[in-house]
């Protein structure tokens, strides 16, 4: 039994207004995440409206990409989760227009929690950012 008091996600296969994956959100990233083996993957190329300092992608955008990737992992295990804790490390600046590769995978699962780690890289494999998420399991699909 979950203590989650928010809305049920059980009837959603997608979230149309999600800032990252929502296809109906006019200011959203409209990203597609897919499963490749046991890893969730996506690609994203930040634009000028994703910057903080001139020509540098805002760190919050990188955090958001990692959070979204890690929360997609439990969905492929038949679970809906919400992020309880997320630790991230930004390793190098990203310039507007640089293509990013996002990936995440499960590291641990208990009855009440799901843990995943993710990373963002450039095409050459250089790690831009990485993070670890602890999520509460709110319901099965």
Short mmCIF file of N, CA, C and O in Angstrom, two decimals:
data_model
loop_
_atom_site.label_atom_id
_atom_site.label_comp_id
_atom_site.label_asym_id
_atom_site.label_seq_id
_atom_site.Cartn_x
_atom_site.Cartn_y
_atom_site.Cartn_z
N UNK A 1 0.85 -1.19 0.00
CA UNK A 1 0.00 0.00 0.00
C UNK A 1 0.88 1.24 0.00
O UNK A 1 1.77 1.37 0.81
N UNK A 2 0.62 2.13 -0.92
CA UNK A 2 1.40 3.34 -1.07
C UNK A 2 0.79 4.48 -0.26
O UNK A 2 -0.42 4.54 -0.07
N UNK A 3 1.62 5.38 0.20
CA UNK A 3 1.15 6.58 0.89
C UNK A 3 0.92 7.73 -0.08
O UNK A 3 0.57 8.81 0.34
N UNK A 4 1.14 7.49 -1.38
CA UNK A 4 0.97 8.51 -2.40
C UNK A 4 -0.45 9.04 -2.38
O UNK A 4 -1.42 8.29 -2.45
N UNK A 5 -0.61 10.35 -2.27
CA UNK A 5 -1.93 10.99 -2.23
C UNK A 5 -2.22 11.78 -3.50
O UNK A 5 -3.24 12.42 -3.62
N UNK A 6 -1.30 11.74 -4.45
CA UNK A 6 -1.47 12.46 -5.70
C UNK A 6 -2.38 11.71 -6.65
O UNK A 6 -2.95 10.67 -6.32
N UNK A 7 -2.50 12.20 -7.87
CA UNK A 7 -3.39 11.57 -8.86
C UNK A 7 -2.84 10.21 -9.29
O UNK A 7 -1.63 9.97 -9.23
N UNK A 8 -3.73 9.35 -9.72
CA UNK A 8 -3.31 8.05 -10.24
C UNK A 8 -2.69 8.25 -11.62
O UNK A 8 -3.18 9.02 -12.43
N UNK A 9 -1.61 7.53 -11.87
CA UNK A 9 -0.97 7.54 -13.18
C UNK A 9 -1.34 6.30 -13.97
O UNK A 9 -0.90 6.11 -15.08
N UNK A 10 -2.13 5.44 -13.38
CA UNK A 10 -2.42 4.12 -13.93
C UNK A 10 -2.99 4.17 -15.35
O UNK A 10 -2.70 3.32 -16.16
N UNK A 11 -3.79 5.16 -15.66
CA UNK A 11 -4.44 5.23 -16.96
C UNK A 11 -3.69 6.05 -18.00
O UNK A 11 -4.22 6.34 -19.06
N UNK A 12 -2.45 6.41 -17.69
CA UNK A 12 -1.67 7.23 -18.62
C UNK A 12 -0.57 6.41 -19.27
O UNK A 12 0.24 5.79 -18.60
N UNK A 13 -0.53 6.44 -20.58
CA UNK A 13 0.61 5.85 -21.28
C UNK A 13 1.61 6.96 -21.62
O UNK A 13 2.74 6.69 -21.96
N UNK A 14 1.15 8.18 -21.56
CA UNK A 14 2.02 9.33 -21.78
C UNK A 14 1.43 10.51 -21.02
O UNK A 14 0.30 10.46 -20.54
N UNK A 15 2.19 11.57 -20.89
CA UNK A 15 1.78 12.75 -20.15
C UNK A 15 1.89 13.94 -21.10
O UNK A 15 2.98 14.50 -21.28
N UNK A 16 0.79 14.35 -21.73
CA UNK A 16 0.84 15.32 -22.83
C UNK A 16 1.40 16.69 -22.47
O UNK A 16 1.92 17.38 -23.34
N UNK A 17 1.35 17.09 -21.21
CA UNK A 17 1.85 18.42 -20.85
C UNK A 17 3.17 18.37 -20.08
O UNK A 17 3.64 19.40 -19.60
N UNK A 18 3.78 17.21 -19.99
CA UNK A 18 5.08 17.11 -19.32
C UNK A 18 6.07 18.06 -20.02
O UNK A 18 6.13 18.10 -21.25
N UNK A 19 6.86 18.78 -19.25
CA UNK A 19 7.82 19.73 -19.81
C UNK A 19 8.89 19.03 -20.64
O UNK A 19 9.43 19.60 -21.59
N UNK A 20 9.18 17.76 -20.35
CA UNK A 20 10.23 17.06 -21.08
C UNK A 20 9.66 16.20 -22.21
O UNK A 20 10.09 16.31 -23.35
N UNK A 21 8.69 15.34 -21.91
CA UNK A 21 8.22 14.39 -22.93
C UNK A 21 6.86 14.74 -23.52
O UNK A 21 6.43 14.11 -24.49
N UNK A 22 6.16 15.71 -22.96
CA UNK A 22 4.81 16.03 -23.42
C UNK A 22 4.77 16.59 -24.83
O UNK A 22 5.42 17.58 -25.13
N UNK A 23 4.00 15.95 -25.67
CA UNK A 23 3.89 16.38 -27.07
C UNK A 23 2.95 17.58 -27.25
O UNK A 23 3.00 18.26 -28.26
N UNK A 24 2.09 17.84 -26.24
CA UNK A 24 1.14 18.94 -26.34
C UNK A 24 1.62 20.21 -25.62
O UNK A 24 0.94 21.22 -25.65
N UNK A 25 2.76 20.14 -24.98
CA UNK A 25 3.28 21.29 -24.24
C UNK A 25 4.00 22.22 -25.22
O UNK A 25 5.02 21.86 -25.79
N UNK A 26 3.47 23.44 -25.42
CA UNK A 26 4.06 24.33 -26.43
C UNK A 26 5.48 24.77 -26.10
O UNK A 26 6.23 25.14 -27.00
N UNK A 27 5.89 24.72 -24.84
CA UNK A 27 7.26 25.08 -24.49
C UNK A 27 8.07 23.87 -24.05
O UNK A 27 9.19 24.01 -23.55
N UNK A 28 7.54 22.67 -24.23
CA UNK A 28 8.21 21.46 -23.80
C UNK A 28 9.30 21.00 -24.76
O UNK A 28 9.42 21.49 -25.88
N UNK A 29 10.08 20.03 -24.29
CA UNK A 29 11.20 19.49 -25.07
C UNK A 29 10.74 18.43 -26.07
O UNK A 29 11.46 18.11 -27.00
N UNK A 30 9.55 17.84 -25.85
CA UNK A 30 8.95 16.84 -26.75
C UNK A 30 9.88 15.65 -27.02
O UNK A 30 9.99 15.14 -28.12
N UNK A 31 10.54 15.18 -25.97
CA UNK A 31 11.52 14.11 -26.11
C UNK A 31 10.86 12.74 -26.14
O UNK A 31 9.80 12.54 -25.57
N UNK A 32 11.54 11.81 -26.78
CA UNK A 32 11.13 10.41 -26.82
C UNK A 32 12.18 9.58 -26.11
O UNK A 32 13.37 9.66 -26.44
N UNK A 33 11.75 8.80 -25.13
CA UNK A 33 12.63 7.88 -24.43
C UNK A 33 12.28 6.47 -24.88
O UNK A 33 11.12 6.13 -25.07
N UNK A 34 13.31 5.64 -25.05
CA UNK A 34 13.08 4.25 -25.45
C UNK A 34 14.00 3.34 -24.65
O UNK A 34 15.00 3.77 -24.09
N UNK A 35 13.61 2.07 -24.61
CA UNK A 35 14.39 1.08 -23.89
C UNK A 35 15.31 0.37 -24.86
O UNK A 35 14.87 -0.11 -25.91
N UNK A 36 16.58 0.29 -24.51
CA UNK A 36 17.59 -0.41 -25.29
C UNK A 36 18.24 -1.41 -24.34
O UNK A 36 19.10 -1.03 -23.53
N UNK A 37 17.81 -2.66 -24.39
CA UNK A 37 18.27 -3.64 -23.40
C UNK A 37 17.68 -3.29 -22.06
O UNK A 37 16.46 -3.27 -21.90
N UNK A 38 18.53 -2.95 -21.09
CA UNK A 38 18.06 -2.54 -19.76
C UNK A 38 18.29 -1.05 -19.52
O UNK A 38 18.21 -0.58 -18.39
N UNK A 39 18.58 -0.33 -20.59
CA UNK A 39 18.90 1.10 -20.48
C UNK A 39 17.88 1.95 -21.21
O UNK A 39 17.53 1.67 -22.35
N UNK A 40 17.41 2.99 -20.54
CA UNK A 40 16.54 3.98 -21.17
C UNK A 40 17.44 4.99 -21.87
O UNK A 40 18.43 5.46 -21.29
N UNK A 41 17.10 5.35 -23.10
CA UNK A 41 17.93 6.28 -23.87
C UNK A 41 17.09 7.34 -24.56
O UNK A 41 15.92 7.12 -24.87
N UNK A 42 17.72 8.47 -24.80
CA UNK A 42 17.10 9.57 -25.54
C UNK A 42 18.22 10.48 -26.06
O UNK A 42 19.36 10.41 -25.60
N UNK A 43 17.86 11.32 -27.01
CA UNK A 43 18.78 12.32 -27.54
C UNK A 43 18.11 13.68 -27.45
O UNK A 43 16.89 13.79 -27.55
N UNK A 44 18.92 14.71 -27.28
CA UNK A 44 18.39 16.07 -27.17
C UNK A 44 19.45 17.07 -27.59
O UNK A 44 20.62 16.92 -27.24
N UNK A 45 19.04 18.07 -28.34
CA UNK A 45 19.93 19.15 -28.72
C UNK A 45 19.35 20.45 -28.16
O UNK A 45 18.34 20.96 -28.65
N UNK A 46 19.96 21.00 -27.10
CA UNK A 46 19.45 22.22 -26.49
C UNK A 46 19.57 23.42 -27.43
O UNK A 46 20.53 23.52 -28.20
N UNK A 47 18.60 24.29 -27.33
CA UNK A 47 18.54 25.49 -28.16
C UNK A 47 18.84 26.73 -27.32
O UNK A 47 19.04 26.64 -26.11
N UNK A 48 18.80 27.88 -27.94
CA UNK A 48 19.17 29.12 -27.24
C UNK A 48 18.29 29.42 -26.04
O UNK A 48 18.74 30.05 -25.08
N UNK A 49 17.04 28.97 -26.03
CA UNK A 49 16.16 29.24 -24.88
C UNK A 49 16.41 28.26 -23.73
O UNK A 49 15.69 28.29 -22.74
N UNK A 50 17.42 27.41 -23.82
CA UNK A 50 17.80 26.50 -22.74
C UNK A 50 19.07 26.98 -22.02
O UNK A 50 19.60 26.27 -21.19
N UNK A 51 19.54 28.19 -22.35
CA UNK A 51 20.80 28.66 -21.79
C UNK A 51 20.62 29.41 -20.48
O UNK A 51 19.54 29.91 -20.17
N UNK A 52 21.70 29.44 -19.71
CA UNK A 52 21.82 30.28 -18.52
C UNK A 52 22.77 31.40 -18.90
O UNK A 52 22.37 32.44 -19.39
N UNK A 53 24.09 31.13 -18.73
CA UNK A 53 25.09 32.06 -19.24
C UNK A 53 25.01 32.05 -20.76
O UNK A 53 24.57 31.06 -21.35
N UNK A 54 25.44 33.12 -21.42
CA UNK A 54 25.37 33.16 -22.88
C UNK A 54 26.05 31.94 -23.52
O UNK A 54 27.19 31.61 -23.19
N UNK A 55 25.31 31.25 -24.38
CA UNK A 55 25.75 30.08 -25.15
C UNK A 55 26.01 28.83 -24.30
O UNK A 55 26.47 27.83 -24.80
N UNK A 56 25.74 28.87 -22.99
CA UNK A 56 25.95 27.72 -22.11
C UNK A 56 24.58 27.24 -21.61
O UNK A 56 23.78 28.02 -21.09
N UNK A 57 24.32 25.95 -21.78
CA UNK A 57 23.05 25.37 -21.34
C UNK A 57 22.97 25.44 -19.81
O UNK A 57 23.93 25.13 -19.10
N UNK A 58 21.82 25.86 -19.32
CA UNK A 58 21.57 25.99 -17.89
C UNK A 58 21.70 24.63 -17.22
O UNK A 58 21.19 23.62 -17.73
N UNK A 59 22.37 24.57 -16.08
CA UNK A 59 22.53 23.31 -15.35
C UNK A 59 21.21 22.68 -14.96
O UNK A 59 21.09 21.46 -14.88
N UNK A 60 20.19 23.50 -14.73
CA UNK A 60 18.87 22.97 -14.39
C UNK A 60 18.26 22.18 -15.52
O UNK A 60 17.51 21.22 -15.29
N UNK A 61 18.57 22.54 -16.75
CA UNK A 61 18.09 21.78 -17.91
C UNK A 61 18.75 20.40 -17.91
O UNK A 61 18.08 19.39 -18.15
N UNK A 62 20.04 20.34 -17.64
CA UNK A 62 20.74 19.06 -17.60
C UNK A 62 20.18 18.18 -16.48
O UNK A 62 19.96 16.98 -16.65
N UNK A 63 19.94 18.79 -15.32
CA UNK A 63 19.32 18.06 -14.20
C UNK A 63 17.96 17.50 -14.62
O UNK A 63 17.64 16.35 -14.36
N UNK A 64 17.16 18.33 -15.27
CA UNK A 64 15.83 17.92 -15.70
C UNK A 64 15.89 16.73 -16.65
O UNK A 64 15.09 15.79 -16.54
N UNK A 65 16.84 16.73 -17.58
CA UNK A 65 16.99 15.61 -18.50
C UNK A 65 17.34 14.33 -17.76
O UNK A 65 16.79 13.25 -18.06
N UNK A 66 18.23 14.41 -16.78
CA UNK A 66 18.60 13.23 -16.00
C UNK A 66 17.45 12.73 -15.15
O UNK A 66 17.19 11.53 -15.06
N UNK A 67 16.74 13.65 -14.51
CA UNK A 67 15.59 13.26 -13.69
C UNK A 67 14.55 12.54 -14.54
O UNK A 67 14.01 11.49 -14.15
N UNK A 68 14.25 13.06 -15.70
CA UNK A 68 13.25 12.44 -16.57
C UNK A 68 13.70 11.06 -17.04
O UNK A 68 12.91 10.11 -17.04
N UNK A 69 14.96 10.93 -17.41
CA UNK A 69 15.46 9.63 -17.86
C UNK A 69 15.37 8.59 -16.75
O UNK A 69 14.93 7.46 -16.98
N UNK A 70 15.76 8.97 -15.52
CA UNK A 70 15.72 7.99 -14.44
C UNK A 70 14.30 7.61 -14.06
O UNK A 70 14.03 6.46 -13.73
N UNK A 71 13.35 8.53 -14.16
CA UNK A 71 11.97 8.18 -13.81
C UNK A 71 11.30 7.33 -14.89
O UNK A 71 10.32 6.64 -14.64
N UNK A 72 11.85 7.35 -16.09
CA UNK A 72 11.34 6.47 -17.15
C UNK A 72 11.74 5.01 -16.91
O UNK A 72 11.05 4.10 -17.34
N UNK A 73 12.85 4.78 -16.23
CA UNK A 73 13.32 3.40 -16.02
C UNK A 73 12.27 2.55 -15.31
O UNK A 73 11.92 1.47 -15.80
N UNK A 74 11.73 2.96 -14.16
CA UNK A 74 10.75 2.09 -13.51
C UNK A 74 9.47 1.86 -14.33
O UNK A 74 8.81 0.84 -14.16
N UNK A 75 9.15 2.76 -15.22
CA UNK A 75 7.97 2.55 -16.07
C UNK A 75 8.14 1.29 -16.92
O UNK A 75 7.18 0.58 -17.18
N UNK A 76 9.36 1.01 -17.34
CA UNK A 76 9.61 -0.20 -18.11
C UNK A 76 9.60 -1.45 -17.23
O UNK A 76 9.59 -2.56 -17.74
N UNK A 77 9.62 -1.26 -15.91
CA UNK A 77 9.48 -2.37 -14.98
C UNK A 77 8.03 -2.47 -14.47
O UNK A 77 7.75 -3.20 -13.54
N UNK A 78 7.15 -1.67 -15.06
CA UNK A 78 5.74 -1.72 -14.68
C UNK A 78 5.40 -0.92 -13.45
O UNK A 78 4.40 -1.19 -12.79
N UNK A 79 6.20 0.10 -13.13
CA UNK A 79 5.98 0.89 -11.93
C UNK A 79 5.92 2.38 -12.27
O UNK A 79 6.62 2.86 -13.15
N UNK A 80 5.08 3.08 -11.53
CA UNK A 80 5.09 4.54 -11.58
C UNK A 80 5.75 5.03 -10.31
O UNK A 80 5.44 4.57 -9.21
N UNK A 81 6.68 5.95 -10.47
CA UNK A 81 7.44 6.46 -9.34
C UNK A 81 7.51 7.98 -9.39
O UNK A 81 7.33 8.58 -10.45
N UNK A 82 7.80 8.57 -8.24
CA UNK A 82 8.09 10.00 -8.16
C UNK A 82 9.46 10.14 -7.50
O UNK A 82 9.82 9.35 -6.62
N UNK A 83 10.22 11.12 -7.92
CA UNK A 83 11.56 11.32 -7.40
C UNK A 83 11.49 11.80 -5.95
O UNK A 83 10.81 12.77 -5.64
N UNK A 84 12.22 11.10 -5.07
CA UNK A 84 12.32 11.50 -3.67
C UNK A 84 13.63 12.24 -3.41
O UNK A 84 13.68 13.21 -2.66
N UNK A 85 14.69 11.78 -4.07
CA UNK A 85 16.02 12.37 -3.88
C UNK A 85 16.79 12.22 -5.19
O UNK A 85 16.71 11.17 -5.84
N UNK A 86 17.51 13.26 -5.55
CA UNK A 86 18.31 13.19 -6.77
C UNK A 86 19.62 13.92 -6.53
O UNK A 86 19.63 15.07 -6.11
N UNK A 87 20.72 13.24 -6.80
CA UNK A 87 22.04 13.85 -6.70
C UNK A 87 22.63 13.91 -8.09
O UNK A 87 22.60 12.91 -8.82
N UNK A 88 23.15 15.06 -8.46
CA UNK A 88 23.71 15.20 -9.80
C UNK A 88 25.06 15.89 -9.72
O UNK A 88 25.35 16.64 -8.78
N UNK A 89 25.87 15.59 -10.71
CA UNK A 89 27.16 16.24 -10.84
C UNK A 89 27.30 16.74 -12.27
O UNK A 89 27.20 15.96 -13.22
N UNK A 90 27.50 18.02 -12.41
CA UNK A 90 27.73 18.61 -13.72
C UNK A 90 29.24 18.60 -13.93
O UNK A 90 29.99 19.20 -13.17
N UNK A 91 29.67 17.93 -14.98
CA UNK A 91 31.10 17.69 -15.18
C UNK A 91 31.75 18.64 -16.18
O UNK A 91 32.96 18.85 -16.14
N UNK A 92 30.95 19.19 -17.07
CA UNK A 92 31.54 20.10 -18.06
C UNK A 92 30.43 20.91 -18.71
O UNK A 92 29.30 20.46 -18.79
N UNK A 93 30.76 22.12 -19.16
CA UNK A 93 29.72 22.95 -19.78
C UNK A 93 29.25 22.37 -21.11
O UNK A 93 30.00 21.70 -21.81
N UNK A 94 28.01 22.67 -21.40
CA UNK A 94 27.40 22.27 -22.68
C UNK A 94 27.03 23.55 -23.40
O UNK A 94 26.38 24.44 -22.84
N UNK A 95 27.41 23.64 -24.65
CA UNK A 95 27.06 24.81 -25.46
C UNK A 95 25.74 24.57 -26.17
O UNK A 95 25.38 23.44 -26.51
N UNK A 96 25.01 25.64 -26.37
CA UNK A 96 23.77 25.58 -27.14
C UNK A 96 24.07 24.93 -28.48
O UNK A 96 25.09 25.22 -29.11
N UNK A 97 23.22 24.02 -28.90
CA UNK A 97 23.37 23.35 -30.19
C UNK A 97 24.17 22.06 -30.16
O UNK A 97 24.24 21.37 -31.17
N UNK A 98 24.77 21.71 -29.02
CA UNK A 98 25.52 20.46 -28.94
C UNK A 98 24.56 19.29 -28.68
O UNK A 98 23.77 19.33 -27.73
N UNK A 99 24.63 18.27 -29.50
CA UNK A 99 23.75 17.11 -29.34
C UNK A 99 24.16 16.33 -28.09
O UNK A 99 25.34 16.09 -27.84
N UNK A 100 23.14 15.94 -27.31
CA UNK A 100 23.35 15.22 -26.07
C UNK A 100 22.71 13.83 -26.15
O UNK A 100 21.65 13.67 -26.75
N UNK A 101 23.34 12.89 -25.48
CA UNK A 101 22.83 11.52 -25.41
C UNK A 101 22.59 11.20 -23.94
O UNK A 101 23.51 11.27 -23.13
N UNK A 102 21.34 10.88 -23.61
CA UNK A 102 20.93 10.67 -22.24
C UNK A 102 20.65 9.19 -22.05
O UNK A 102 20.00 8.56 -22.90
N UNK A 103 21.11 8.62 -20.94
CA UNK A 103 20.83 7.22 -20.65
C UNK A 103 20.63 7.04 -19.15
O UNK A 103 21.15 7.81 -18.34
N UNK A 104 19.87 6.00 -18.79
CA UNK A 104 19.62 5.69 -17.38
C UNK A 104 19.31 4.21 -17.23
O UNK A 104 18.78 3.59 -18.16
N UNK A 105 19.64 3.68 -16.05
CA UNK A 105 19.37 2.27 -15.78
C UNK A 105 19.11 2.06 -14.29
O UNK A 105 19.54 2.87 -13.46
N UNK A 106 18.44 0.95 -13.97
CA UNK A 106 18.13 0.62 -12.58
C UNK A 106 19.40 0.20 -11.86
O UNK A 106 20.25 -0.49 -12.42
N UNK A 107 19.51 0.59 -10.58
CA UNK A 107 20.61 0.13 -9.75
C UNK A 107 20.11 -0.68 -8.55
O UNK A 107 20.83 -1.52 -8.03
N UNK A 108 18.86 -0.43 -8.11
CA UNK A 108 18.33 -1.15 -6.95
C UNK A 108 16.81 -0.99 -6.91
O UNK A 108 16.28 0.06 -7.28
N UNK A 109 16.13 -2.03 -6.44
CA UNK A 109 14.68 -1.96 -6.28
C UNK A 109 14.29 -2.65 -4.98
O UNK A 109 14.79 -3.73 -4.67
N UNK A 110 13.43 -1.98 -4.23
CA UNK A 110 12.81 -2.58 -3.05
C UNK A 110 11.31 -2.47 -3.23
O UNK A 110 10.83 -1.96 -4.26
N UNK A 111 10.57 -2.89 -2.25
CA UNK A 111 9.12 -2.82 -2.36
C UNK A 111 8.62 -1.38 -2.45
O UNK A 111 7.67 -1.09 -3.17
N UNK A 112 9.29 -0.46 -1.76
CA UNK A 112 8.82 0.92 -1.70
C UNK A 112 9.65 1.92 -2.50
O UNK A 112 9.21 3.03 -2.73
N UNK A 113 10.85 1.53 -2.88
CA UNK A 113 11.72 2.46 -3.60
C UNK A 113 12.33 1.83 -4.85
O UNK A 113 12.39 0.61 -4.98
N UNK A 114 12.76 2.70 -5.72
CA UNK A 114 13.41 2.29 -6.96
C UNK A 114 14.57 3.25 -7.15
O UNK A 114 14.40 4.46 -7.03
N UNK A 115 15.75 2.72 -7.42
CA UNK A 115 16.92 3.56 -7.61
C UNK A 115 17.45 3.40 -9.03
O UNK A 115 17.43 2.29 -9.58
N UNK A 116 17.90 4.50 -9.59
CA UNK A 116 18.44 4.48 -10.95
C UNK A 116 19.57 5.51 -11.04
O UNK A 116 19.63 6.45 -10.25
N UNK A 117 20.44 5.28 -12.01
CA UNK A 117 21.50 6.25 -12.28
C UNK A 117 21.46 6.59 -13.76
O UNK A 117 21.02 5.79 -14.58
N UNK A 118 21.88 7.80 -14.06
CA UNK A 118 21.86 8.24 -15.45
C UNK A 118 23.06 9.09 -15.78
O UNK A 118 23.79 9.54 -14.89
N UNK A 119 23.25 9.28 -17.07
CA UNK A 119 24.33 10.16 -17.50
C UNK A 119 23.96 10.82 -18.82
O UNK A 119 23.14 10.31 -19.57
N UNK A 120 24.61 11.94 -19.05
CA UNK A 120 24.48 12.67 -20.31
C UNK A 120 25.88 12.73 -20.91
O UNK A 120 26.84 13.08 -20.21
N UNK A 121 25.98 12.40 -22.19
CA UNK A 121 27.28 12.43 -22.87
C UNK A 121 27.17 13.17 -24.19
O UNK A 121 26.08 13.37 -24.72
N UNK A 122 28.33 13.54 -24.71
CA UNK A 122 28.43 14.00 -26.09
C UNK A 122 28.56 12.77 -26.98
O UNK A 122 28.76 11.65 -26.48
N UNK A 123 28.52 12.94 -28.27
CA UNK A 123 28.62 11.83 -29.22
C UNK A 123 29.92 11.04 -29.06
O UNK A 123 29.94 9.83 -29.27
N UNK A 124 30.98 11.71 -28.63
CA UNK A 124 32.26 11.02 -28.48
C UNK A 124 32.39 10.26 -27.16
O UNK A 124 33.43 9.68 -26.86
N UNK A 125 31.33 10.28 -26.34
CA UNK A 125 31.33 9.56 -25.06
C UNK A 125 31.74 10.39 -23.87
O UNK A 125 31.69 9.92 -22.73
N UNK A 126 32.15 11.63 -24.09
CA UNK A 126 32.52 12.50 -22.98
C UNK A 126 31.32 12.72 -22.07
O UNK A 126 30.25 13.12 -22.53
N UNK A 127 31.49 12.45 -20.77
CA UNK A 127 30.39 12.61 -19.82
C UNK A 127 30.25 14.08 -19.46
O UNK A 127 31.19 14.73 -19.03
N UNK A 128 29.04 14.58 -19.64
CA UNK A 128 28.70 15.97 -19.35
C UNK A 128 28.13 16.10 -17.94
O UNK A 128 28.44 17.03 -17.21
N UNK A 129 27.28 15.16 -17.58
CA UNK A 129 26.63 15.17 -16.27
C UNK A 129 26.20 13.75 -15.94
O UNK A 129 25.94 12.95 -16.83
N UNK A 130 26.14 13.48 -14.63
CA UNK A 130 25.59 12.19 -14.21
C UNK A 130 24.81 12.40 -12.93
O UNK A 130 24.91 13.44 -12.28
N UNK A 131 24.00 11.41 -12.59
CA UNK A 131 23.19 11.54 -11.40
C UNK A 131 22.63 10.22 -10.93
O UNK A 131 22.63 9.23 -11.66
N UNK A 132 22.16 10.25 -9.67
CA UNK A 132 21.55 9.09 -9.04
C UNK A 132 20.22 9.51 -8.44
O UNK A 132 20.14 10.52 -7.75
N UNK A 133 19.20 8.69 -8.70
CA UNK A 133 17.86 9.00 -8.20
C UNK A 133 17.37 7.92 -7.25
O UNK A 133 17.62 6.73 -7.48
N UNK A 134 16.69 8.35 -6.21
CA UNK A 134 15.92 7.46 -5.36
C UNK A 134 14.48 7.90 -5.54
O UNK A 134 14.15 9.08 -5.37
N UNK A 135 13.62 6.96 -5.93
CA UNK A 135 12.23 7.27 -6.21
C UNK A 135 11.30 6.44 -5.33
O UNK A 135 11.64 5.29 -5.00
N UNK A 136 10.16 7.02 -4.98
CA UNK A 136 9.13 6.27 -4.30
C UNK A 136 8.26 5.58 -5.33
O UNK A 136 7.84 6.19 -6.32
N UNK A 137 7.97 4.31 -5.10
CA UNK A 137 7.03 3.59 -5.94
C UNK A 137 5.64 4.01 -5.51
O UNK A 137 5.27 3.84 -4.34
N UNK A 138 4.85 4.60 -6.41
CA UNK A 138 3.52 5.06 -6.04
C UNK A 138 2.43 4.10 -6.52
O UNK A 138 1.34 4.08 -5.96
N UNK A 139 2.70 3.30 -7.57
CA UNK A 139 1.75 2.29 -8.01
C UNK A 139 2.32 1.49 -9.15
O UNK A 139 3.23 1.93 -9.86
N UNK A 140 1.79 0.30 -9.31
CA UNK A 140 2.14 -0.51 -10.48
C UNK A 140 1.27 -0.10 -11.63
O UNK A 140 0.22 0.51 -11.46
N UNK A 141 1.72 -0.38 -12.83
CA UNK A 141 0.94 -0.02 -14.03
C UNK A 141 -0.20 -0.97 -14.24
O UNK A 141 -0.19 -2.10 -13.88
#
